[in-house]
Amino acid sequence: MNRLSTALAGLLMAASALVAGFAAQAREAYPSRAVTLVVPYPPGGSADILARAVGAELGKRLGQPVVIDNRGGAGTAIGTKIVAGAAPDGYTLLLGTVSSQAMNPAMNKVAYDSLTDFTAISPLASIPFVLVANPAAQIDSVAALIARAKAQPDGLSYASAGPGTSNHLAAELFASDAQVRLLHVPYKGSAPALNDVIAGVVPLMFDLQATTLPYLKSGKLKALAVTSRTRSSLLPDVPTLSESGLAGYEVSAWFGLFAPAGLPAPILEQLNAAVTNILETPDMVTRLRQLGAEPQSGDPISYGAYARRESVKWTEVVKRYGLAP
C-alpha cells in the first residue's frame, strides 16, 4: 500500500506539473484571438482616425486582428464604461482621451472611476484644437467673435461632441476667459457636430486640427485661432488664442491606450512595447503629423501618473469656472 500510494502521489504530482505547464503556456500565448479596441466616439472623428491607424499596426505586431468598436455617446461615457467593466485579459482595450479620462468625469456623473478602473498602457498622440467658424457666419477673428457675443448674449451657438467632452470644455473655458455667453449645442460625437457646422446649422466649434484641416483648405470652414501654446506648423498664419487676447489660454487633446484595471504585467509590457515601436516608426510619425497630431510614447507608470494629474487639473478647472451643468 505504501509503495502504491507513493506511486500514485508521484503520478498526481507529475500530472499537476503538466497541467500547470499547459496553463502557463496558455497564459503566455497572448493574444490567441482578436483584440477589441473600443473608441468612445462615432466613426469619422480624430479619435476614430487615430485608433484605426494605430490599431492596424498593433494587429500586425500582435499577430491577431485589432477590431475597432465605435461606442459613442454620453460624452465618451458609454464606451469608456464598457471597457471599465470588461475582463482585464488584454482583449478589450480603450482609446482613452482627455475627455474620457479627465474632463467628462470632472463635469458629469459617470459610471466609472477614471483613477481606479483602468490600467494606463501608453500615450499615443496630442492634437491642438482649432476654433472654426462657418464662413456664412461672417466672423473673421476672435475679436469679432467676442464683440458679437457680448452684443448678443447666448445669441451665438457652438457645437461639441457632447457634455464634458474636450471641445465642450475648450469652448466653455474660452467663454469664461472672454467673459461672454455662448449657447452649447451637444452632439453624440465630434463628426456629426462638425458636419452641422460645415452645413451652417451651428456657426462655431472647437474641433481638433486633424479633422478640420481638409475643410479649412477647401474653404468650407474658417480658422479663427488655435488652442496650443504656439502656432501650429500646419496652420502658421492662424494665431493662438493667447495671441488673440486670451493670455495663457491653452488646451490640447491627448489620446492614449488603456485597459481595465488589473491587466497582468506581461500583457501590459507586451502592449506598451508594441505601441512604442509603432509610434517610433518614421511612417507612423509622418502619417500622424500630416493629420495634425504629435506622436507621443512613454512607459505605463509615467503615463498613468500623467492621466491622474490631468484628472485633477480638469476637476479644478470645472470647479473654478463653475462649468458643471
CSV table of N, CA and C in Angstrom, one decimal, residues 44-47 49 127-135 159 167 190-191 193-198 203-227 232 234-235 238 255 288-293:
chain,number,residue,atom,x,y,z
A,44,GLY,N,-15.4,58.5,-37.8
A,44,GLY,CA,-15.1,59.7,-38.6
A,44,GLY,C,-14.3,60.8,-37.9
A,45,GLY,N,-14.3,60.8,-36.6
A,45,GLY,CA,-13.6,61.9,-35.9
A,45,GLY,C,-12.1,61.6,-35.7
A,46,SER,N,-11.4,62.5,-35.0
A,46,SER,CA,-10.0,62.3,-34.9
A,46,SER,C,-9.6,61.1,-34.1
A,47,ALA,N,-10.4,60.8,-33.0
A,47,ALA,CA,-10.1,59.6,-32.2
A,47,ALA,C,-10.3,58.4,-33.0
A,49,ILE,N,-10.0,58.1,-36.4
A,49,ILE,CA,-8.9,58.0,-37.3
A,49,ILE,C,-7.6,57.5,-36.7
A,127,ILE,N,-3.1,66.5,-29.9
A,127,ILE,CA,-3.6,67.3,-31.1
A,127,ILE,C,-4.2,68.6,-30.5
A,128,PRO,N,-3.8,69.8,-31.1
A,128,PRO,CA,-4.4,71.0,-30.7
A,128,PRO,C,-5.8,71.2,-31.3
A,129,PHE,N,-6.6,72.0,-30.7
A,129,PHE,CA,-7.9,72.4,-31.2
A,129,PHE,C,-7.8,73.6,-32.1
A,130,VAL,N,-8.8,73.7,-33.0
A,130,VAL,CA,-8.9,74.9,-33.8
A,130,VAL,C,-10.3,75.5,-33.6
A,131,LEU,N,-10.4,76.8,-33.3
A,131,LEU,CA,-11.7,77.4,-33.2
A,131,LEU,C,-12.1,77.8,-34.7
A,132,VAL,N,-13.1,77.1,-35.1
A,132,VAL,CA,-13.5,77.3,-36.5
A,132,VAL,C,-14.9,77.9,-36.6
A,133,ALA,N,-15.2,78.6,-37.7
A,133,ALA,CA,-16.5,79.2,-37.9
A,133,ALA,C,-16.9,78.9,-39.4
A,134,ASN,N,-18.2,78.7,-39.5
A,134,ASN,CA,-18.8,78.6,-40.9
A,134,ASN,C,-18.6,80.0,-41.5
A,135,PRO,N,-18.1,80.1,-42.8
A,135,PRO,CA,-17.9,81.4,-43.4
A,135,PRO,C,-19.2,82.2,-43.5
A,159,ALA,N,-21.0,74.0,-31.5
A,159,ALA,CA,-21.3,72.5,-31.4
A,159,ALA,C,-20.2,71.9,-30.6
A,167,ASN,N,-13.9,69.3,-26.6
A,167,ASN,CA,-14.2,70.5,-27.3
A,167,ASN,C,-15.3,71.3,-26.6
A,190,SER,N,-17.9,64.1,-32.3
A,190,SER,CA,-17.4,65.3,-33.0
A,190,SER,C,-17.7,65.3,-34.5
A,191,ALA,N,-17.8,64.1,-35.1
A,191,ALA,CA,-18.0,64.1,-36.5
A,191,ALA,C,-19.4,64.6,-36.9
A,193,ALA,N,-21.1,66.7,-35.1
A,193,ALA,CA,-21.1,68.1,-34.8
A,193,ALA,C,-20.4,68.9,-35.8
A,194,LEU,N,-19.3,68.5,-36.3
A,194,LEU,CA,-18.5,69.2,-37.3
A,194,LEU,C,-19.3,69.3,-38.6
A,195,ASN,N,-20.0,68.2,-39.0
A,195,ASN,CA,-20.9,68.2,-40.2
A,195,ASN,C,-21.9,69.3,-40.1
A,196,ASP,N,-22.5,69.5,-39.0
A,196,ASP,CA,-23.5,70.6,-38.9
A,196,ASP,C,-22.9,72.0,-38.9
A,197,VAL,N,-21.7,72.1,-38.4
A,197,VAL,CA,-21.0,73.4,-38.6
A,197,VAL,C,-20.7,73.7,-40.0
A,198,ILE,N,-20.2,72.7,-40.8
A,198,ILE,CA,-20.0,72.8,-42.2
A,198,ILE,C,-21.2,73.2,-42.9
A,203,PRO,N,-22.9,77.8,-36.0
A,203,PRO,CA,-21.8,78.6,-36.6
A,203,PRO,C,-20.4,78.3,-36.2
A,204,LEU,N,-20.2,77.8,-34.9
A,204,LEU,CA,-18.9,77.7,-34.3
A,204,LEU,C,-18.6,76.3,-33.7
A,205,MET,N,-17.3,76.0,-33.6
A,205,MET,CA,-16.9,74.8,-32.9
A,205,MET,C,-15.4,74.8,-32.6
A,206,PHE,N,-15.1,74.3,-31.5
A,206,PHE,CA,-13.6,73.9,-31.2
A,206,PHE,C,-13.5,72.5,-31.6
A,207,ASP,N,-12.7,72.2,-32.7
A,207,ASP,CA,-12.5,70.9,-33.1
A,207,ASP,C,-11.0,70.6,-33.4
A,208,LEU,N,-10.7,69.4,-33.4
A,208,LEU,CA,-9.3,69.0,-33.5
A,208,LEU,C,-8.7,69.4,-34.9
A,209,GLN,N,-7.5,69.8,-34.9
A,209,GLN,CA,-6.8,70.2,-36.1
A,209,GLN,C,-6.8,69.0,-37.1
A,210,ALA,N,-6.7,67.8,-36.7
A,210,ALA,CA,-6.7,66.7,-37.6
A,210,ALA,C,-7.9,66.6,-38.5
A,211,THR,N,-9.1,66.9,-37.9
A,211,THR,CA,-10.3,66.7,-38.7
A,211,THR,C,-10.7,68.0,-39.4
A,212,THR,N,-10.2,69.1,-38.9
A,212,THR,CA,-10.7,70.4,-39.6
A,212,THR,C,-9.8,70.8,-40.8
A,213,LEU,N,-8.6,70.3,-40.8
A,213,LEU,CA,-7.7,70.7,-41.9
A,213,LEU,C,-8.2,70.6,-43.3
A,214,PRO,N,-8.9,69.5,-43.7
A,214,PRO,CA,-9.4,69.4,-45.1
A,214,PRO,C,-10.4,70.5,-45.4
A,215,TYR,N,-11.2,70.8,-44.4
A,215,TYR,CA,-12.3,71.8,-44.6
A,215,TYR,C,-11.8,73.2,-44.6
A,216,LEU,N,-10.7,73.4,-43.8
A,216,LEU,CA,-10.1,74.7,-43.9
A,216,LEU,C,-9.4,75.0,-45.2
A,217,LYS,N,-8.8,73.9,-45.8
A,217,LYS,CA,-8.1,74.0,-47.1
A,217,LYS,C,-9.1,74.3,-48.2
A,218,SER,N,-10.3,73.6,-48.1
A,218,SER,CA,-11.3,73.8,-49.1
A,218,SER,C,-12.2,75.0,-49.0
A,219,GLY,N,-12.0,75.7,-47.8
A,219,GLY,CA,-12.8,77.0,-47.6
A,219,GLY,C,-14.2,76.7,-47.0
A,220,LYS,N,-14.5,75.5,-46.6
A,220,LYS,CA,-15.8,75.2,-46.0
A,220,LYS,C,-15.8,75.7,-44.6
A,221,LEU,N,-14.7,75.9,-44.0
A,221,LEU,CA,-14.6,76.4,-42.6
A,221,LEU,C,-13.5,77.5,-42.6
A,222,LYS,N,-13.6,78.4,-41.6
A,222,LYS,CA,-12.6,79.4,-41.4
A,222,LYS,C,-12.0,79.2,-40.0
A,223,ALA,N,-10.7,79.2,-40.0
A,223,ALA,CA,-9.9,79.1,-38.7
A,223,ALA,C,-9.8,80.5,-38.1
A,224,LEU,N,-10.2,80.6,-36.8
A,224,LEU,CA,-10.1,81.9,-36.1
A,224,LEU,C,-8.9,81.8,-35.2
A,225,ALA,N,-8.6,80.7,-34.6
A,225,ALA,CA,-7.4,80.6,-33.7
A,225,ALA,C,-7.2,79.1,-33.4
A,226,VAL,N,-5.9,78.8,-32.9
A,226,VAL,CA,-5.6,77.5,-32.4
A,226,VAL,C,-5.4,77.6,-30.9
A,227,THR,N,-5.6,76.5,-30.3
A,227,THR,CA,-5.6,76.5,-28.8
A,227,THR,C,-4.3,76.1,-28.2
A,232,SER,N,0.5,76.5,-34.9
A,232,SER,CA,0.7,75.1,-35.5
A,232,SER,C,1.5,75.3,-36.7
A,234,LEU,N,1.2,73.4,-39.2
A,234,LEU,CA,0.3,73.2,-40.3
A,234,LEU,C,-0.6,74.4,-40.6
A,235,LEU,N,-0.8,75.3,-39.6
A,235,LEU,CA,-1.6,76.5,-39.8
A,235,LEU,C,-0.8,77.7,-39.3
A,238,VAL,N,-2.5,81.2,-38.7
A,238,VAL,CA,-3.6,81.2,-37.7
A,238,VAL,C,-3.0,81.5,-36.3
A,255,PHE,N,-4.5,61.5,-26.4
A,255,PHE,CA,-5.1,60.2,-26.7
A,255,PHE,C,-4.1,59.2,-26.2
A,288,LEU,N,0.9,60.7,-38.7
A,288,LEU,CA,0.2,61.4,-37.7
A,288,LEU,C,0.4,62.9,-37.8
A,289,ARG,N,1.6,63.3,-38.1
A,289,ARG,CA,1.9,64.7,-38.2
A,289,ARG,C,1.2,65.3,-39.4
A,290,GLN,N,1.0,64.6,-40.4
A,290,GLN,CA,0.2,65.1,-41.6
A,290,GLN,C,-1.3,65.3,-41.2
A,291,LEU,N,-1.7,64.5,-40.1
A,291,LEU,CA,-3.1,64.7,-39.6
A,291,LEU,C,-3.2,65.8,-38.6
A,292,GLY,N,-2.0,66.4,-38.2
A,292,GLY,CA,-2.1,67.4,-37.2
A,292,GLY,C,-1.8,66.9,-35.8
A,293,ALA,N,-1.4,65.7,-35.7
A,293,ALA,CA,-1.2,65.1,-34.4
A,293,ALA,C,0.3,64.9,-34.1
